[in-house]
Amino acid sequence: PGYNNGWWNSWLSSIQSNGGTSVQPDVYNWHMEGGLPNDPIPPAQALPAYVRNYGLTTGIGIQNNEFGVREQQVPGWAAWFHARYERLKFNALRGNWARGAALLDSLADLLIKNSDGSYSETGEYQVYKFYKLMAGAPCNTDSGSSIDSYAVGATNNVTALIGSENFSGTWNVNFQNVNSYFGSATQVKADLIYLPYSNGGVVNGWTTSSTKTLAVSNNAVTASFSVANGQDAYAVRLHI
């Protein structure tokens, strides 16, 4: 949706002319599969003001019925999408780009179907699994340039799942309000967890690639690490 989208303008005008709020959608739902990065946040934030131009409201909510083009179906983008949709707090469905019989098989290519009919898991599948297993209360996070994260925290344990818009280089993950989870600790341990793309091949799980002791300074901790392939995803887990 957007002011320059002729289809949306015509459709909203038609709703306005044929009953307005009495016939407007309960939920506005669209594909997020245009040009990269397909960021769901800008259109979702702009929608309320946009539809008000036609005397309408956003009803009870917003959804994306598909998100992510084929090249975004890798661990790094998947973790980034998780972070973006957690910011919006609305539902979205990952796009299914399979064809034919495969359309209803292999969890839309999150799995690899083997010649014997069994299935193997991909790196992107591992991101969804890791996300599902994250335990604790959601934390507020700030997005960076081309990088975003979703974090949860509990006593003596904070985990951030981090993805990017296919960005390689140095990633800096800055944890604030550390004493809310670690009391008066002057240092914490940081596990760097690797969720690889592996060229779309079989990935059986994630691995802890390093553990470092980081100093707590001004109630904050920064974990920095180098990323060679922006298609990979990472997580950082702080603990005592």
PDB file of N, CA and C in Angstrom, residues 159-227:
ATOM      1  N   THR A 159      18.954 -13.601  25.388  1.00  0.00           N
ATOM      2  CA  THR A 159      19.295 -14.118  24.061  1.00  0.00           C
ATOM      3  C   THR A 159      18.734 -13.201  22.988  1.00  0.00           C
ATOM      4  N   ALA A 160      19.576 -12.887  22.002  1.00  0.00           N
ATOM      5  CA  ALA A 160      19.156 -12.086  20.853  1.00  0.00           C
ATOM      6  C   ALA A 160      19.387 -12.890  19.582  1.00  0.00           C
ATOM      7  N   LEU A 161      18.350 -12.999  18.757  1.00  0.00           N
ATOM      8  CA  LEU A 161      18.448 -13.617  17.434  1.00  0.00           C
ATOM      9  C   LEU A 161      18.637 -12.486  16.429  1.00  0.00           C
ATOM     10  N   ILE A 162      19.688 -12.585  15.606  1.00  0.00           N
ATOM     11  CA  ILE A 162      20.103 -11.444  14.791  1.00  0.00           C
ATOM     12  C   ILE A 162      20.157 -11.833  13.321  1.00  0.00           C
ATOM     13  N   GLY A 163      19.568 -11.005  12.492  1.00  0.00           N
ATOM     14  CA  GLY A 163      19.622 -11.204  11.050  1.00  0.00           C
ATOM     15  C   GLY A 163      19.917  -9.900  10.346  1.00  0.00           C
ATOM     16  N   SER A 164      20.013  -9.964   9.038  1.00  0.00           N
ATOM     17  CA  SER A 164      20.374  -8.760   8.301  1.00  0.00           C
ATOM     18  C   SER A 164      19.778  -8.780   6.902  1.00  0.00           C
ATOM     19  N   GLU A 165      19.912  -7.637   6.237  1.00  0.00           N
ATOM     20  CA  GLU A 165      19.543  -7.514   4.835  1.00  0.00           C
ATOM     21  C   GLU A 165      20.727  -7.955   3.964  1.00  0.00           C
ATOM     22  N   ASN A 166      21.211  -9.170   4.244  1.00  0.00           N
ATOM     23  CA  ASN A 166      22.356  -9.735   3.525  1.00  0.00           C
ATOM     24  C   ASN A 166      23.594  -8.855   3.705  1.00  0.00           C
ATOM     25  N   PHE A 167      23.853  -8.478   4.947  1.00  0.00           N
ATOM     26  CA  PHE A 167      24.963  -7.589   5.271  1.00  0.00           C
ATOM     27  C   PHE A 167      26.129  -8.377   5.845  1.00  0.00           C
ATOM     28  N   SER A 168      27.290  -8.249   5.243  1.00  0.00           N
ATOM     29  CA  SER A 168      28.502  -8.863   5.771  1.00  0.00           C
ATOM     30  C   SER A 168      29.419  -7.771   6.304  1.00  0.00           C
ATOM     31  N   GLY A 169      30.258  -8.143   7.249  1.00  0.00           N
ATOM     32  CA  GLY A 169      31.138  -7.174   7.897  1.00  0.00           C
ATOM     33  C   GLY A 169      31.044  -7.339   9.399  1.00  0.00           C
ATOM     34  N   THR A 170      31.272  -6.277  10.140  1.00  0.00           N
ATOM     35  CA  THR A 170      31.229  -6.333  11.599  1.00  0.00           C
ATOM     36  C   THR A 170      29.819  -6.032  12.099  1.00  0.00           C
ATOM     37  N   TRP A 171      29.303  -6.950  12.894  1.00  0.00           N
ATOM     38  CA  TRP A 171      28.007  -6.760  13.531  1.00  0.00           C
ATOM     39  C   TRP A 171      28.257  -6.424  15.007  1.00  0.00           C
ATOM     40  N   ASN A 172      27.627  -5.369  15.483  1.00  0.00           N
ATOM     41  CA  ASN A 172      27.723  -4.964  16.885  1.00  0.00           C
ATOM     42  C   ASN A 172      26.361  -5.103  17.545  1.00  0.00           C
ATOM     43  N   VAL A 173      26.314  -5.879  18.602  1.00  0.00           N
ATOM     44  CA  VAL A 173      25.057  -6.088  19.325  1.00  0.00           C
ATOM     45  C   VAL A 173      25.220  -5.488  20.717  1.00  0.00           C
ATOM     46  N   ASN A 174      24.507  -4.409  20.953  1.00  0.00           N
ATOM     47  CA  ASN A 174      24.647  -3.653  22.189  1.00  0.00           C
ATOM     48  C   ASN A 174      23.482  -3.964  23.122  1.00  0.00           C
ATOM     49  N   PHE A 175      23.794  -4.526  24.290  1.00  0.00           N
ATOM     50  CA  PHE A 175      22.778  -4.871  25.291  1.00  0.00           C
ATOM     51  C   PHE A 175      22.760  -3.779  26.358  1.00  0.00           C
ATOM     52  N   GLN A 176      21.583  -3.170  26.561  1.00  0.00           N
ATOM     53  CA  GLN A 176      21.409  -2.133  27.567  1.00  0.00           C
ATOM     54  C   GLN A 176      20.673  -2.699  28.783  1.00  0.00           C
ATOM     55  N   ASN A 177      20.682  -1.929  29.886  1.00  0.00           N
ATOM     56  CA  ASN A 177      19.957  -2.299  31.110  1.00  0.00           C
ATOM     57  C   ASN A 177      20.327  -3.699  31.574  1.00  0.00           C
ATOM     58  N   VAL A 178      21.611  -3.985  31.522  1.00  0.00           N
ATOM     59  CA  VAL A 178      22.092  -5.326  31.855  1.00  0.00           C
ATOM     60  C   VAL A 178      21.779  -5.693  33.297  1.00  0.00           C
ATOM     61  N   ASN A 179      21.783  -4.703  34.208  1.00  0.00           N
ATOM     62  CA  ASN A 179      21.545  -5.038  35.620  1.00  0.00           C
ATOM     63  C   ASN A 179      20.130  -5.530  35.869  1.00  0.00           C
ATOM     64  N   SER A 180      19.207  -5.296  34.937  1.00  0.00           N
ATOM     65  CA  SER A 180      17.845  -5.821  35.100  1.00  0.00           C
ATOM     66  C   SER A 180      17.831  -7.339  35.058  1.00  0.00           C
ATOM     67  N   TYR A 181      18.849  -7.931  34.439  1.00  0.00           N
ATOM     68  CA  TYR A 181      18.906  -9.389  34.289  1.00  0.00           C
ATOM     69  C   TYR A 181      20.080 -10.010  35.029  1.00  0.00           C
ATOM     70  N   PHE A 182      21.144  -9.226  35.270  1.00  0.00           N
ATOM     71  CA  PHE A 182      22.354  -9.785  35.870  1.00  0.00           C
ATOM     72  C   PHE A 182      22.769  -9.074  37.151  1.00  0.00           C
ATOM     73  N   GLY A 183      21.860  -8.286  37.717  1.00  0.00           N
ATOM     74  CA  GLY A 183      22.143  -7.636  38.988  1.00  0.00           C
ATOM     75  C   GLY A 183      23.389  -6.764  38.923  1.00  0.00           C
ATOM     76  N   SER A 184      24.282  -6.946  39.892  1.00  0.00           N
ATOM     77  CA  SER A 184      25.484  -6.109  39.987  1.00  0.00           C
ATOM     78  C   SER A 184      26.694  -6.727  39.299  1.00  0.00           C
ATOM     79  N   ALA A 185      26.490  -7.713  38.449  1.00  0.00           N
ATOM     80  CA  ALA A 185      27.611  -8.379  37.776  1.00  0.00           C
ATOM     81  C   ALA A 185      28.459  -7.366  37.012  1.00  0.00           C
ATOM     82  N   THR A 186      29.758  -7.513  37.091  1.00  0.00           N
ATOM     83  CA  THR A 186      30.669  -6.617  36.375  1.00  0.00           C
ATOM     84  C   THR A 186      31.122  -7.216  35.050  1.00  0.00           C
ATOM     85  N   GLN A 187      30.803  -8.480  34.829  1.00  0.00           N
ATOM     86  CA  GLN A 187      31.095  -9.115  33.550  1.00  0.00           C
ATOM     87  C   GLN A 187      30.125 -10.260  33.312  1.00  0.00           C
ATOM     88  N   VAL A 188      29.925 -10.571  32.066  1.00  0.00           N
ATOM     89  CA  VAL A 188      29.045 -11.675  31.673  1.00  0.00           C
ATOM     90  C   VAL A 188      29.727 -12.452  30.562  1.00  0.00           C
ATOM     91  N   LYS A 189      29.269 -13.667  30.355  1.00  0.00           N
ATOM     92  CA  LYS A 189      29.750 -14.472  29.247  1.00  0.00           C
ATOM     93  C   LYS A 189      28.808 -14.314  28.055  1.00  0.00           C
ATOM     94  N   ALA A 190      29.371 -14.318  26.865  1.00  0.00           N
ATOM     95  CA  ALA A 190      28.575 -14.165  25.645  1.00  0.00           C
ATOM     96  C   ALA A 190      28.874 -15.322  24.703  1.00  0.00           C
ATOM     97  N   ASP A 191      27.860 -16.144  24.448  1.00  0.00           N
ATOM     98  CA  ASP A 191      27.980 -17.214  23.459  1.00  0.00           C
ATOM     99  C   ASP A 191      27.568 -16.662  22.098  1.00  0.00           C
ATOM    100  N   LEU A 192      28.395 -16.884  21.092  1.00  0.00           N
ATOM    101  CA  LEU A 192      28.024 -16.544  19.721  1.00  0.00           C
ATOM    102  C   LEU A 192      27.539 -17.813  19.043  1.00  0.00           C
ATOM    103  N   ILE A 193      26.281 -17.821  18.643  1.00  0.00           N
ATOM    104  CA  ILE A 193      25.624 -19.000  18.082  1.00  0.00           C
ATOM    105  C   ILE A 193      25.448 -18.804  16.582  1.00  0.00           C
ATOM    106  N   TYR A 194      25.845 -19.790  15.829  1.00  0.00           N
ATOM    107  CA  TYR A 194      25.914 -19.705  14.371  1.00  0.00           C
ATOM    108  C   TYR A 194      24.807 -20.544  13.744  1.00  0.00           C
ATOM    109  N   LEU A 195      24.006 -19.900  12.882  1.00  0.00           N
ATOM    110  CA  LEU A 195      22.942 -20.587  12.143  1.00  0.00           C
ATOM    111  C   LEU A 195      23.237 -20.388  10.655  1.00  0.00           C
ATOM    112  N   PRO A 196      23.955 -21.315  10.035  1.00  0.00           N
ATOM    113  CA  PRO A 196      24.467 -21.097   8.687  1.00  0.00           C
ATOM    114  C   PRO A 196      23.452 -21.368   7.579  1.00  0.00           C
ATOM    115  N   TYR A 197      23.683 -20.714   6.462  1.00  0.00           N
ATOM    116  CA  TYR A 197      22.917 -20.980   5.246  1.00  0.00           C
ATOM    117  C   TYR A 197      23.408 -22.261   4.570  1.00  0.00           C
ATOM    118  N   SER A 198      24.693 -22.423   4.509  1.00  0.00           N
ATOM    119  CA  SER A 198      25.316 -23.622   3.923  1.00  0.00           C
ATOM    120  C   SER A 198      24.843 -23.874   2.498  1.00  0.00           C
ATOM    121  N   ASN A 199      24.727 -22.789   1.716  1.00  0.00           N
ATOM    122  CA  ASN A 199      24.319 -22.886   0.308  1.00  0.00           C
ATOM    123  C   ASN A 199      22.998 -23.615   0.108  1.00  0.00           C
ATOM    124  N   GLY A 200      22.115 -23.509   1.085  1.00  0.00           N
ATOM    125  CA  GLY A 200      20.808 -24.141   0.983  1.00  0.00           C
ATOM    126  C   GLY A 200      20.807 -25.628   1.250  1.00  0.00           C
ATOM    127  N   GLY A 201      21.945 -26.162   1.692  1.00  0.00           N
ATOM    128  CA  GLY A 201      22.047 -27.590   1.957  1.00  0.00           C
ATOM    129  C   GLY A 201      21.556 -27.967   3.346  1.00  0.00           C
ATOM    130  N   VAL A 202      21.807 -29.201   3.721  1.00  0.00           N
ATOM    131  CA  VAL A 202      21.351 -29.736   5.002  1.00  0.00           C
ATOM    132  C   VAL A 202      22.087 -29.038   6.153  1.00  0.00           C
ATOM    133  N   VAL A 203      21.334 -28.569   7.128  1.00  0.00           N
ATOM    134  CA  VAL A 203      21.883 -27.993   8.352  1.00  0.00           C
ATOM    135  C   VAL A 203      21.139 -28.644   9.509  1.00  0.00           C
ATOM    136  N   ASN A 204      21.843 -29.390  10.321  1.00  0.00           N
ATOM    137  CA  ASN A 204      21.193 -30.201  11.358  1.00  0.00           C
ATOM    138  C   ASN A 204      20.964 -29.463  12.669  1.00  0.00           C
ATOM    139  N   GLY A 205      21.460 -28.267  12.773  1.00  0.00           N
ATOM    140  CA  GLY A 205      21.266 -27.514  14.004  1.00  0.00           C
ATOM    141  C   GLY A 205      22.149 -26.290  14.014  1.00  0.00           C
ATOM    142  N   TRP A 206      22.228 -25.654  15.149  1.00  0.00           N
ATOM    143  CA  TRP A 206      23.107 -24.507  15.297  1.00  0.00           C
ATOM    144  C   TRP A 206      24.269 -24.880  16.195  1.00  0.00           C
ATOM    145  N   THR A 207      25.325 -24.107  16.124  1.00  0.00           N
ATOM    146  CA  THR A 207      26.523 -24.377  16.918  1.00  0.00           C
ATOM    147  C   THR A 207      26.958 -23.105  17.637  1.00  0.00           C
ATOM    148  N   THR A 208      27.578 -23.287  18.796  1.00  0.00           N
ATOM    149  CA  THR A 208      28.189 -22.166  19.510  1.00  0.00           C
ATOM    150  C   THR A 208      29.612 -22.029  18.997  1.00  0.00           C
ATOM    151  N   SER A 209      29.853 -20.964  18.263  1.00  0.00           N
ATOM    152  CA  SER A 209      31.162 -20.825  17.617  1.00  0.00           C
ATOM    153  C   SER A 209      32.208 -20.213  18.531  1.00  0.00           C
ATOM    154  N   SER A 210      31.775 -19.479  19.575  1.00  0.00           N
ATOM    155  CA  SER A 210      32.739 -18.914  20.520  1.00  0.00           C
ATOM    156  C   SER A 210      32.019 -18.489  21.784  1.00  0.00           C
ATOM    157  N   THR A 211      32.772 -18.404  22.859  1.00  0.00           N
ATOM    158  CA  THR A 211      32.281 -17.860  24.121  1.00  0.00           C
ATOM    159  C   THR A 211      33.322 -16.888  24.655  1.00  0.00           C
ATOM    160  N   LYS A 212      32.893 -15.658  24.910  1.00  0.00           N
ATOM    161  CA  LYS A 212      33.796 -14.635  25.411  1.00  0.00           C
ATOM    162  C   LYS A 212      33.256 -14.042  26.704  1.00  0.00           C
ATOM    163  N   THR A 213      34.168 -13.543  27.538  1.00  0.00           N
ATOM    164  CA  THR A 213      33.778 -12.811  28.732  1.00  0.00           C
ATOM    165  C   THR A 213      33.817 -11.324  28.407  1.00  0.00           C
ATOM    166  N   LEU A 214      32.699 -10.653  28.622  1.00  0.00           N
ATOM    167  CA  LEU A 214      32.583  -9.246  28.286  1.00  0.00           C
ATOM    168  C   LEU A 214      32.347  -8.419  29.542  1.00  0.00           C
ATOM    169  N   ALA A 215      32.983  -7.250  29.591  1.00  0.00           N
ATOM    170  CA  ALA A 215      32.830  -6.363  30.734  1.00  0.00           C
ATOM    171  C   ALA A 215      31.511  -5.596  30.640  1.00  0.00           C
ATOM    172  N   VAL A 216      30.873  -5.417  31.792  1.00  0.00           N
ATOM    173  CA  VAL A 216      29.680  -4.580  31.881  1.00  0.00           C
ATOM    174  C   VAL A 216      30.135  -3.157  32.171  1.00  0.00           C
ATOM    175  N   SER A 217      29.784  -2.231  31.292  1.00  0.00           N
ATOM    176  CA  SER A 217      30.193  -0.841  31.441  1.00  0.00           C
ATOM    177  C   SER A 217      28.982   0.053  31.255  1.00  0.00           C
ATOM    178  N   ASN A 218      28.739   0.908  32.256  1.00  0.00           N
ATOM    179  CA  ASN A 218      27.580   1.808  32.206  1.00  0.00           C
ATOM    180  C   ASN A 218      26.290   1.037  31.959  1.00  0.00           C
ATOM    181  N   ASN A 219      26.185  -0.113  32.621  1.00  0.00           N
ATOM    182  CA  ASN A 219      24.982  -0.944  32.560  1.00  0.00           C
ATOM    183  C   ASN A 219      24.726  -1.484  31.156  1.00  0.00           C
ATOM    184  N   ALA A 220      25.800  -1.666  30.380  1.00  0.00           N
ATOM    185  CA  ALA A 220      25.664  -2.144  29.006  1.00  0.00           C
ATOM    186  C   ALA A 220      26.791  -3.102  28.659  1.00  0.00           C
ATOM    187  N   VAL A 221      26.513  -3.948  27.656  1.00  0.00           N
ATOM    188  CA  VAL A 221      27.498  -4.887  27.120  1.00  0.00           C
ATOM    189  C   VAL A 221      27.382  -4.861  25.601  1.00  0.00           C
ATOM    190  N   THR A 222      28.513  -4.845  24.914  1.00  0.00           N
ATOM    191  CA  THR A 222      28.505  -4.902  23.462  1.00  0.00           C
ATOM    192  C   THR A 222      29.253  -6.134  22.985  1.00  0.00           C
ATOM    193  N   ALA A 223      28.566  -6.942  22.186  1.00  0.00           N
ATOM    194  CA  ALA A 223      29.188  -8.109  21.551  1.00  0.00           C
ATOM    195  C   ALA A 223      29.427  -7.769  20.085  1.00  0.00           C
ATOM    196  N   SER A 224      30.661  -7.858  19.648  1.00  0.00           N
ATOM    197  CA  SER A 224      31.019  -7.568  18.259  1.00  0.00           C
ATOM    198  C   SER A 224      31.595  -8.813  17.614  1.00  0.00           C
ATOM    199  N   PHE A 225      31.213  -9.048  16.371  1.00  0.00           N
ATOM    200  CA  PHE A 225      31.744 -10.206  15.666  1.00  0.00           C
ATOM    201  C   PHE A 225      31.716  -9.951  14.170  1.00  0.00           C
ATOM    202  N   SER A 226      32.558 -10.660  13.460  1.00  0.00           N
ATOM    203  CA  SER A 226      32.686 -10.485  12.018  1.00  0.00           C
ATOM    204  C   SER A 226      31.843 -11.525  11.287  1.00  0.00           C
ATOM    205  N   VAL A 227      31.119 -11.058  10.276  1.00  0.00           N
ATOM    206  CA  VAL A 227      30.251 -11.935   9.491  1.00  0.00           C
ATOM    207  C   VAL A 227      30.742 -11.945   8.049  1.00  0.00           C
TER     208      VAL A 227
END
